[in-house]
mmCIF file of N, CA and C in Angstrom:
data_model
loop_
_atom_site.group_PDB
_atom_site.id
_atom_site.type_symbol
_atom_site.label_atom_id
_atom_site.label_comp_id
_atom_site.label_asym_id
_atom_site.label_seq_id
_atom_site.Cartn_x
_atom_site.Cartn_y
_atom_site.Cartn_z
ATOM 1 N N MET A 1 0.815 -1.202 0.000
ATOM 2 C CA MET A 1 0.000 0.000 0.000
ATOM 3 C C MET A 1 0.858 1.265 0.000
ATOM 4 N N GLU A 2 1.961 1.248 0.759
ATOM 5 C CA GLU A 2 2.809 2.436 0.815
ATOM 6 C C GLU A 2 3.470 2.726 -0.532
ATOM 7 N N MET A 3 3.858 1.660 -1.245
ATOM 8 C CA MET A 3 4.485 1.868 -2.554
ATOM 9 C C MET A 3 3.481 2.431 -3.545
ATOM 10 N N GLN A 4 2.220 2.063 -3.395
ATOM 11 C CA GLN A 4 1.190 2.638 -4.263
ATOM 12 C C GLN A 4 1.134 4.153 -4.087
ATOM 13 N N ILE A 5 1.220 4.591 -2.862
ATOM 14 C CA ILE A 5 1.167 6.024 -2.575
ATOM 15 C C ILE A 5 2.388 6.722 -3.171
ATOM 16 N N VAL A 6 3.554 6.102 -3.026
ATOM 17 C CA VAL A 6 4.778 6.682 -3.591
ATOM 18 C C VAL A 6 4.659 6.777 -5.105
ATOM 19 N N ILE A 7 4.199 5.700 -5.739
ATOM 20 C CA ILE A 7 4.097 5.687 -7.200
ATOM 21 C C ILE A 7 3.032 6.666 -7.683
ATOM 22 N N LYS A 8 1.907 6.728 -6.991
ATOM 23 C CA LYS A 8 0.876 7.719 -7.366
ATOM 24 C C LYS A 8 1.424 9.135 -7.221
ATOM 25 N N SER A 9 2.166 9.379 -6.154
ATOM 26 C CA SER A 9 2.771 10.705 -5.948
ATOM 27 C C SER A 9 3.729 11.042 -7.077
ATOM 28 N N LEU A 10 4.520 10.073 -7.506
ATOM 29 C CA LEU A 10 5.434 10.310 -8.626
ATOM 30 C C LEU A 10 4.662 10.599 -9.910
ATOM 31 N N GLY A 11 3.537 9.922 -10.109
ATOM 32 C CA GLY A 11 2.691 10.202 -11.268
ATOM 33 C C GLY A 11 2.136 11.618 -11.236
ATOM 34 N N ILE A 12 1.731 12.055 -10.061
ATOM 35 C CA ILE A 12 1.224 13.428 -9.909
ATOM 36 C C ILE A 12 2.336 14.434 -10.175
ATOM 37 N N ILE A 13 3.524 14.155 -9.653
ATOM 38 C CA ILE A 13 4.669 15.055 -9.890
ATOM 39 C C ILE A 13 4.977 15.137 -11.380
ATOM 40 N N LEU A 14 4.968 13.988 -12.073
ATOM 41 C CA LEU A 14 5.206 13.998 -13.523
ATOM 42 C C LEU A 14 4.143 14.836 -14.241
ATOM 43 N N ALA A 15 2.898 14.693 -13.837
ATOM 44 C CA ALA A 15 1.826 15.468 -14.476
ATOM 45 C C ALA A 15 2.010 16.963 -14.228
ATOM 46 N N LEU A 16 2.427 17.329 -13.023
ATOM 47 C CA LEU A 16 2.661 18.752 -12.719
ATOM 48 C C LEU A 16 3.840 19.303 -13.514
ATOM 49 N N ILE A 17 4.904 18.504 -13.630
ATOM 50 C CA ILE A 17 6.052 18.917 -14.451
ATOM 51 C C ILE A 17 5.604 19.120 -15.897
ATOM 52 N N ALA A 18 4.759 18.223 -16.366
ATOM 53 C CA ALA A 18 4.265 18.316 -17.737
ATOM 54 C C ALA A 18 3.484 19.606 -17.955
ATOM 55 N N ILE A 19 2.689 19.989 -16.978
ATOM 56 C CA ILE A 19 1.918 21.233 -17.099
ATOM 57 C C ILE A 19 2.870 22.422 -17.218
ATOM 58 N N VAL A 20 3.921 22.417 -16.411
ATOM 59 C CA VAL A 20 4.916 23.498 -16.487
ATOM 60 C C VAL A 20 5.555 23.514 -17.869
ATOM 61 N N TYR A 21 5.935 22.345 -18.392
ATOM 62 C CA TYR A 21 6.565 22.283 -19.712
ATOM 63 C C TYR A 21 5.622 22.791 -20.801
ATOM 64 N N MET A 22 4.323 22.489 -20.668
ATOM 65 C CA MET A 22 3.377 22.931 -21.693
ATOM 66 C C MET A 22 3.140 24.439 -21.617
ATOM 67 N N LEU A 23 3.080 24.965 -20.397
ATOM 68 C CA LEU A 23 2.814 26.398 -20.247
ATOM 69 C C LEU A 23 4.067 27.254 -20.411
ATOM 70 N N ARG A 24 5.221 26.719 -19.981
ATOM 71 C CA ARG A 24 6.474 27.475 -20.000
ATOM 72 C C ARG A 24 7.605 26.619 -20.585
ATOM 73 N N PRO A 25 7.644 26.438 -21.907
ATOM 74 C CA PRO A 25 8.696 25.625 -22.513
ATOM 75 C C PRO A 25 10.106 26.124 -22.197
ATOM 76 N N ASP A 26 10.236 27.407 -21.909
ATOM 77 C CA ASP A 26 11.552 27.958 -21.578
ATOM 78 C C ASP A 26 12.110 27.334 -20.291
ATOM 79 N N THR A 27 11.219 26.861 -19.406
ATOM 80 C CA THR A 27 11.670 26.199 -18.179
ATOM 81 C C THR A 27 12.411 24.908 -18.522
ATOM 82 N N ALA A 28 11.888 24.144 -19.475
ATOM 83 C CA ALA A 28 12.554 22.911 -19.903
ATOM 84 C C ALA A 28 13.902 23.236 -20.542
ATOM 85 N N LYS A 29 13.954 24.309 -21.306
ATOM 86 C CA LYS A 29 15.210 24.702 -21.937
ATOM 87 C C LYS A 29 16.243 25.129 -20.895
ATOM 88 N N LYS A 30 15.794 25.823 -19.859
ATOM 89 C CA LYS A 30 16.716 26.215 -18.778
ATOM 90 C C LYS A 30 17.274 24.984 -18.069
ATOM 91 N N LEU A 31 16.422 23.980 -17.882
ATOM 92 C CA LEU A 31 16.878 22.734 -17.272
ATOM 93 C C LEU A 31 17.926 22.054 -18.148
ATOM 94 N N MET A 32 17.694 22.048 -19.447
ATOM 95 C CA MET A 32 18.651 21.432 -20.372
ATOM 96 C C MET A 32 19.987 22.175 -20.338
ATOM 97 N N ILE A 33 19.940 23.486 -20.283
ATOM 98 C CA ILE A 33 21.174 24.282 -20.201
ATOM 99 C C ILE A 33 21.916 23.951 -18.914
ATOM 100 N N PHE A 34 21.172 23.811 -17.810
ATOM 101 C CA PHE A 34 21.787 23.444 -16.529
ATOM 102 C C PHE A 34 22.467 22.079 -16.632
ATOM 103 N N LEU A 35 21.805 21.114 -17.259
ATOM 104 C CA LEU A 35 22.334 19.756 -17.343
ATOM 105 C C LEU A 35 23.541 19.643 -18.279
ATOM 106 N N GLN A 36 23.711 20.611 -19.174
ATOM 107 C CA GLN A 36 24.819 20.569 -20.120
ATOM 108 C C GLN A 36 26.176 20.807 -19.465
ATOM 109 N N LYS A 37 26.205 21.497 -18.370
ATOM 110 C CA LYS A 37 27.476 21.901 -17.764
ATOM 111 C C LYS A 37 28.130 20.731 -17.044
ATOM 112 N N GLY A 38 29.371 20.476 -17.380
ATOM 113 C CA GLY A 38 30.143 19.434 -16.715
ATOM 114 C C GLY A 38 29.484 18.074 -16.830
ATOM 115 N N LYS A 39 29.377 17.426 -15.719
ATOM 116 C CA LYS A 39 28.807 16.083 -15.687
ATOM 117 C C LYS A 39 27.420 16.074 -15.050
ATOM 118 N N ARG A 40 26.743 17.224 -15.088
ATOM 119 C CA ARG A 40 25.429 17.342 -14.463
ATOM 120 C C ARG A 40 24.387 16.444 -15.106
ATOM 121 N N VAL A 41 24.605 16.062 -16.361
ATOM 122 C CA VAL A 41 23.631 15.215 -17.040
ATOM 123 C C VAL A 41 23.468 13.886 -16.294
ATOM 124 N N TYR A 42 24.486 13.506 -15.545
ATOM 125 C CA TYR A 42 24.392 12.261 -14.785
ATOM 126 C C TYR A 42 23.389 12.377 -13.645
ATOM 127 N N ILE A 43 23.072 13.582 -13.221
ATOM 128 C CA ILE A 43 22.008 13.775 -12.220
ATOM 129 C C ILE A 43 20.702 13.222 -12.782
ATOM 130 N N ASP A 44 20.433 13.548 -14.044
ATOM 131 C CA ASP A 44 19.229 13.047 -14.702
ATOM 132 C C ASP A 44 19.270 11.526 -14.803
ATOM 133 N N GLY A 45 20.437 10.981 -15.110
ATOM 134 C CA GLY A 45 20.580 9.531 -15.185
ATOM 135 C C GLY A 45 20.302 8.857 -13.849
ATOM 136 N N ILE A 46 20.807 9.436 -12.788
ATOM 137 C CA ILE A 46 20.592 8.879 -11.444
ATOM 138 C C ILE A 46 19.114 8.966 -11.063
ATOM 139 N N ILE A 47 18.477 10.077 -11.400
ATOM 140 C CA ILE A 47 17.041 10.220 -11.107
ATOM 141 C C ILE A 47 16.249 9.153 -11.857
ATOM 142 N N ASN A 48 16.546 8.981 -13.140
ATOM 143 C CA ASN A 48 15.835 7.975 -13.931
ATOM 144 C C ASN A 48 16.076 6.566 -13.401
ATOM 145 N N LEU A 49 17.312 6.278 -13.014
ATOM 146 C CA LEU A 49 17.637 4.966 -12.457
ATOM 147 C C LEU A 49 16.891 4.745 -11.146
ATOM 148 N N SER A 50 16.817 5.763 -10.322
ATOM 149 C CA SER A 50 16.074 5.669 -9.055
ATOM 150 C C SER A 50 14.583 5.448 -9.300
ATOM 151 N N LEU A 51 14.028 6.193 -10.250
ATOM 152 C CA LEU A 51 12.616 6.015 -10.577
ATOM 153 C C LEU A 51 12.341 4.607 -11.086
ATOM 154 N N ALA A 52 13.232 4.084 -11.910
ATOM 155 C CA ALA A 52 13.074 2.718 -12.404
ATOM 156 C C ALA A 52 13.045 1.738 -11.240
ATOM 157 N N GLY A 53 13.939 1.921 -10.292
ATOM 158 C CA GLY A 53 13.978 1.038 -9.127
ATOM 159 C C GLY A 53 12.695 1.092 -8.318
ATOM 160 N N VAL A 54 12.171 2.287 -8.098
ATOM 161 C CA VAL A 54 10.920 2.439 -7.343
ATOM 162 C C VAL A 54 9.773 1.760 -8.092
ATOM 163 N N PHE A 55 9.705 1.964 -9.393
ATOM 164 C CA PHE A 55 8.610 1.388 -10.168
ATOM 165 C C PHE A 55 8.718 -0.134 -10.214
ATOM 166 N N PHE A 56 9.927 -0.665 -10.358
ATOM 167 C CA PHE A 56 10.097 -2.121 -10.348
ATOM 168 C C PHE A 56 9.734 -2.704 -8.986
ATOM 169 N N ALA A 57 10.163 -2.036 -7.927
ATOM 170 C CA ALA A 57 9.914 -2.533 -6.576
ATOM 171 C C ALA A 57 8.427 -2.488 -6.214
ATOM 172 N N GLY A 58 7.721 -1.509 -6.706
ATOM 173 C CA GLY A 58 6.327 -1.347 -6.325
ATOM 174 C C GLY A 58 5.306 -1.865 -7.313
ATOM 175 N N ALA A 59 5.749 -2.333 -8.457
ATOM 176 C CA ALA A 59 4.806 -2.749 -9.506
ATOM 177 C C ALA A 59 3.835 -3.826 -9.024
ATOM 178 N N ASN A 60 4.339 -4.801 -8.290
ATOM 179 C CA ASN A 60 3.469 -5.912 -7.887
ATOM 180 C C ASN A 60 2.416 -5.506 -6.850
ATOM 181 N N GLN A 61 2.520 -4.332 -6.280
ATOM 182 C CA GLN A 61 1.546 -3.860 -5.296
ATOM 183 C C GLN A 61 0.491 -2.953 -5.918
ATOM 184 N N CYS A 62 0.590 -2.727 -7.212
ATOM 185 C CA CYS A 62 -0.308 -1.789 -7.885
ATOM 186 C C CYS A 62 -1.460 -2.502 -8.578
ATOM 187 N N ARG A 63 -2.461 -1.718 -8.935
ATOM 188 C CA ARG A 63 -3.656 -2.232 -9.593
ATOM 189 C C ARG A 63 -3.327 -2.858 -10.953
ATOM 190 N N HIS A 64 -2.472 -2.202 -11.722
ATOM 191 C CA HIS A 64 -2.060 -2.701 -13.035
ATOM 192 C C HIS A 64 -0.532 -2.801 -13.052
ATOM 193 N N PRO A 65 0.007 -3.894 -12.496
ATOM 194 C CA PRO A 65 1.460 -3.986 -12.332
ATOM 195 C C PRO A 65 2.240 -3.898 -13.640
ATOM 196 N N TRP A 66 1.687 -4.414 -14.722
ATOM 197 C CA TRP A 66 2.428 -4.398 -15.980
ATOM 198 C C TRP A 66 2.620 -2.976 -16.496
ATOM 199 N N VAL A 67 1.656 -2.090 -16.258
ATOM 200 C CA VAL A 67 1.792 -0.695 -16.694
ATOM 201 C C VAL A 67 2.916 -0.018 -15.908
ATOM 202 N N ILE A 68 2.928 -0.244 -14.599
ATOM 203 C CA ILE A 68 3.963 0.349 -13.759
ATOM 204 C C ILE A 68 5.325 -0.235 -14.123
ATOM 205 N N PHE A 69 5.371 -1.534 -14.407
ATOM 206 C CA PHE A 69 6.626 -2.173 -14.812
ATOM 207 C C PHE A 69 7.140 -1.568 -16.118
ATOM 208 N N VAL A 70 6.258 -1.367 -17.085
ATOM 209 C CA VAL A 70 6.658 -0.766 -18.369
ATOM 210 C C VAL A 70 7.187 0.650 -18.158
ATOM 211 N N CYS A 71 6.552 1.415 -17.276
ATOM 212 C CA CYS A 71 7.057 2.760 -16.966
ATOM 213 C C CYS A 71 8.452 2.663 -16.353
ATOM 214 N N GLY A 72 8.674 1.668 -15.504
ATOM 215 C CA GLY A 72 10.005 1.441 -14.942
ATOM 216 C C GLY A 72 11.019 1.133 -16.036
ATOM 217 N N VAL A 73 10.605 0.355 -17.028
ATOM 218 C CA VAL A 73 11.496 0.040 -18.148
ATOM 219 C C VAL A 73 11.839 1.312 -18.916
ATOM 220 N N VAL A 74 10.854 2.194 -19.118
ATOM 221 C CA VAL A 74 11.103 3.466 -19.821
ATOM 222 C C VAL A 74 12.155 4.283 -19.072
ATOM 223 N N PHE A 75 12.002 4.386 -17.749
ATOM 224 C CA PHE A 75 12.987 5.137 -16.960
ATOM 225 C C PHE A 75 14.358 4.466 -16.999
ATOM 226 N N LEU A 76 14.390 3.140 -16.981
ATOM 227 C CA LEU A 76 15.660 2.424 -17.038
ATOM 228 C C LEU A 76 16.356 2.647 -18.378
ATOM 229 N N VAL A 77 15.604 2.598 -19.457
ATOM 230 C CA VAL A 77 16.180 2.836 -20.795
ATOM 231 C C VAL A 77 16.730 4.258 -20.887
ATOM 232 N N GLU A 78 15.992 5.232 -20.341
ATOM 233 C CA GLU A 78 16.483 6.616 -20.334
ATOM 234 C C GLU A 78 17.808 6.715 -19.581
ATOM 235 N N ALA A 79 17.883 6.074 -18.419
ATOM 236 C CA ALA A 79 19.116 6.108 -17.623
ATOM 237 C C ALA A 79 20.265 5.447 -18.387
ATOM 238 N N MET A 80 19.983 4.312 -19.008
ATOM 239 C CA MET A 80 21.036 3.611 -19.757
ATOM 240 C C MET A 80 21.528 4.453 -20.930
ATOM 241 N N MET A 81 20.619 5.171 -21.578
ATOM 242 C CA MET A 81 21.021 6.032 -22.691
ATOM 243 C C MET A 81 21.919 7.158 -22.201
ATOM 244 N N ILE A 82 21.569 7.759 -21.073
ATOM 245 C CA ILE A 82 22.373 8.856 -20.533
ATOM 246 C C ILE A 82 23.763 8.365 -20.166
ATOM 247 N N PHE A 83 23.829 7.260 -19.413
ATOM 248 C CA PHE A 83 25.127 6.745 -18.999
ATOM 249 C C PHE A 83 25.904 6.186 -20.194
ATOM 250 N N GLY A 84 25.187 5.629 -21.159
ATOM 251 C CA GLY A 84 25.846 5.088 -22.346
ATOM 252 C C GLY A 84 26.429 6.167 -23.246
ATOM 253 N N LEU A 85 25.715 7.270 -23.378
ATOM 254 C CA LEU A 85 26.200 8.365 -24.223
ATOM 255 C C LEU A 85 27.393 9.080 -23.593
ATOM 256 N N GLY A 86 27.345 9.241 -22.301
ATOM 257 C CA GLY A 86 28.381 10.031 -21.636
ATOM 258 C C GLY A 86 28.033 11.502 -21.699
ATOM 259 N N SER A 87 28.733 12.292 -20.924
ATOM 260 C CA SER A 87 28.359 13.702 -20.795
ATOM 261 C C SER A 87 28.610 14.503 -22.072
ATOM 262 N N LYS A 88 29.664 14.190 -22.825
ATOM 263 C CA LYS A 88 29.952 14.978 -24.033
ATOM 264 C C LYS A 88 28.929 14.721 -25.131
ATOM 265 N N LYS A 89 28.600 13.455 -25.374
ATOM 266 C CA LYS A 89 27.610 13.155 -26.410
ATOM 267 C C LYS A 89 26.216 13.576 -25.975
ATOM 268 N N ALA A 90 25.927 13.442 -24.686
ATOM 269 C CA ALA A 90 24.631 13.895 -24.192
ATOM 270 C C ALA A 90 24.497 15.402 -24.367
ATOM 271 N N SER A 91 25.592 16.133 -24.226
ATOM 272 C CA SER A 91 25.584 17.574 -24.421
ATOM 273 C C SER A 91 25.220 17.926 -25.864
ATOM 274 N N VAL A 92 25.679 17.118 -26.815
ATOM 275 C CA VAL A 92 25.334 17.334 -28.225
ATOM 276 C C VAL A 92 23.832 17.129 -28.423
ATOM 277 N N VAL A 93 23.281 16.097 -27.788
ATOM 278 C CA VAL A 93 21.847 15.844 -27.875
ATOM 279 C C VAL A 93 21.069 17.003 -27.248
ATOM 280 N N LEU A 94 21.553 17.506 -26.115
ATOM 281 C CA LEU A 94 20.902 18.646 -25.467
ATOM 282 C C LEU A 94 20.977 19.892 -26.343
ATOM 283 N N ASP A 95 22.112 20.095 -27.034
ATOM 284 C CA ASP A 95 22.219 21.220 -27.978
ATOM 285 C C ASP A 95 21.142 21.126 -29.047
ATOM 286 N N TRP A 96 20.964 19.915 -29.591
ATOM 287 C CA TRP A 96 19.929 19.702 -30.600
ATOM 288 C C TRP A 96 18.564 20.049 -30.016
ATOM 289 N N GLY A 97 18.306 19.590 -28.792
ATOM 290 C CA GLY A 97 17.028 19.847 -28.148
ATOM 291 C C GLY A 97 16.763 21.324 -27.945
ATOM 292 N N LEU A 98 17.802 22.062 -27.632
ATOM 293 C CA LEU A 98 17.644 23.504 -27.408
ATOM 294 C C LEU A 98 17.250 24.254 -28.677
ATOM 295 N N GLU A 99 17.549 23.680 -29.825
ATOM 296 C CA GLU A 99 17.225 24.322 -31.102
ATOM 297 C C GLU A 99 15.780 24.069 -31.541
ATOM 298 N N GLN A 100 15.087 23.186 -30.846
ATOM 299 C CA GLN A 100 13.737 22.801 -31.258
ATOM 300 C C GLN A 100 12.710 23.854 -30.859
ATOM 301 N N PRO A 101 11.609 23.913 -31.613
ATOM 302 C CA PRO A 101 10.581 24.932 -31.325
ATOM 303 C C PRO A 101 9.802 24.605 -30.045
ATOM 304 N N ASP A 102 9.176 25.620 -29.493
ATOM 305 C CA ASP A 102 8.394 25.470 -28.268
ATOM 306 C C ASP A 102 7.261 24.457 -28.429
ATOM 307 N N GLU A 103 6.727 24.327 -29.619
ATOM 308 C CA GLU A 103 5.629 23.386 -29.855
ATOM 309 C C GLU A 103 6.055 21.958 -29.552
ATOM 310 N N LEU A 104 7.306 21.619 -29.848
ATOM 311 C CA LEU A 104 7.808 20.277 -29.548
ATOM 312 C C LEU A 104 7.868 20.067 -28.036
ATOM 313 N N TYR A 105 8.289 21.074 -27.305
ATOM 314 C CA TYR A 105 8.325 20.980 -25.842
ATOM 315 C C TYR A 105 6.915 20.808 -25.271
ATOM 316 N N ARG A 106 5.963 21.500 -25.863
ATOM 317 C CA ARG A 106 4.577 21.365 -25.411
ATOM 318 C C ARG A 106 4.053 19.958 -25.688
ATOM 319 N N PHE A 107 4.403 19.411 -26.852
ATOM 320 C CA PHE A 107 3.983 18.050 -27.192
ATOM 321 C C PHE A 107 4.630 17.034 -26.252
ATOM 322 N N ILE A 108 5.915 17.204 -25.979
ATOM 323 C CA ILE A 108 6.600 16.320 -25.038
ATOM 324 C C ILE A 108 5.977 16.448 -23.649
ATOM 325 N N GLY A 109 5.633 17.673 -23.260
ATOM 326 C CA GLY A 109 4.937 17.886 -21.989
ATOM 327 C C GLY A 109 3.609 17.144 -21.951
ATOM 328 N N LEU A 110 2.889 17.155 -23.065
ATOM 329 C CA LEU A 110 1.626 16.425 -23.155
ATOM 330 C C LEU A 110 1.862 14.926 -22.955
ATOM 331 N N LEU A 111 2.891 14.383 -23.594
ATOM 332 C CA LEU A 111 3.205 12.957 -23.443
ATOM 333 C C LEU A 111 3.585 12.618 -22.000
ATOM 334 N N ILE A 112 4.398 13.469 -21.397
ATOM 335 C CA ILE A 112 4.794 13.254 -20.004
ATOM 336 C C ILE A 112 3.558 13.324 -19.097
ATOM 337 N N GLY A 113 2.679 14.273 -19.364
ATOM 338 C CA GLY A 113 1.455 14.396 -18.578
ATOM 339 C C GLY A 113 0.573 13.166 -18.701
ATOM 340 N N MET A 114 0.457 12.651 -19.920
ATOM 341 C CA MET A 114 -0.334 11.433 -20.120
ATOM 342 C C MET A 114 0.288 10.258 -19.363
ATOM 343 N N MET A 115 1.602 10.178 -19.376
ATOM 344 C CA MET A 115 2.276 9.116 -18.634
ATOM 345 C C MET A 115 2.000 9.262 -17.138
ATOM 346 N N GLY A 116 2.057 10.485 -16.631
ATOM 347 C CA GLY A 116 1.776 10.730 -15.217
ATOM 348 C C GLY A 116 0.368 10.314 -14.840
ATOM 349 N N VAL A 117 -0.603 10.654 -15.678
ATOM 350 C CA VAL A 117 -1.999 10.303 -15.399
ATOM 351 C C VAL A 117 -2.176 8.777 -15.456
ATOM 352 N N ILE A 118 -1.560 8.131 -16.432
ATOM 353 C CA ILE A 118 -1.633 6.663 -16.528
ATOM 354 C C ILE A 118 -1.035 6.020 -15.281
ATOM 355 N N ILE A 119 0.065 6.560 -14.810
ATOM 356 C CA ILE A 119 0.702 6.031 -13.595
ATOM 357 C C ILE A 119 -0.241 6.170 -12.406
ATOM 358 N N VAL A 120 -0.859 7.339 -12.255
ATOM 359 C CA VAL A 120 -1.772 7.557 -11.133
ATOM 360 C C VAL A 120 -2.919 6.560 -11.154
ATOM 361 N N PHE A 121 -3.518 6.346 -12.299
ATOM 362 C CA PHE A 121 -4.673 5.450 -12.377
ATOM 363 C C PHE A 121 -4.282 3.974 -12.360
ATOM 364 N N SER A 122 -3.020 3.663 -12.645
ATOM 365 C CA SER A 122 -2.568 2.269 -12.644
ATOM 366 C C SER A 122 -2.012 1.831 -11.299
ATOM 367 N N ALA A 123 -1.647 2.783 -10.458
ATOM 368 C CA ALA A 123 -1.030 2.439 -9.162
ATOM 369 C C ALA A 123 -2.065 1.937 -8.169
#
């Protein structure tokens, strides 16, 4: 039961982040600029790895465990990509992202929001 609350809370946080990204795409760009410096991109990797662990650990306690497990896999793949690319190549990807229009950030925010809502209802 406690893991359900943690996972639902994470889903709500993802949905709130998504709302910020949709309303203020410049906030996402500022985050990307922050992550570009030095080895800060690994902070994102550690967060994704931690989220994957929480989702894997709590999946069997949720209403729809396979949905939560798949979300854990998504976070794990993101973490593996970050650590696999390394900070220099990840910086190139972030540069590309910074050049994209605000509409793409809003669309990504929409996808993140949908994932957050799915997590809340599946936990």
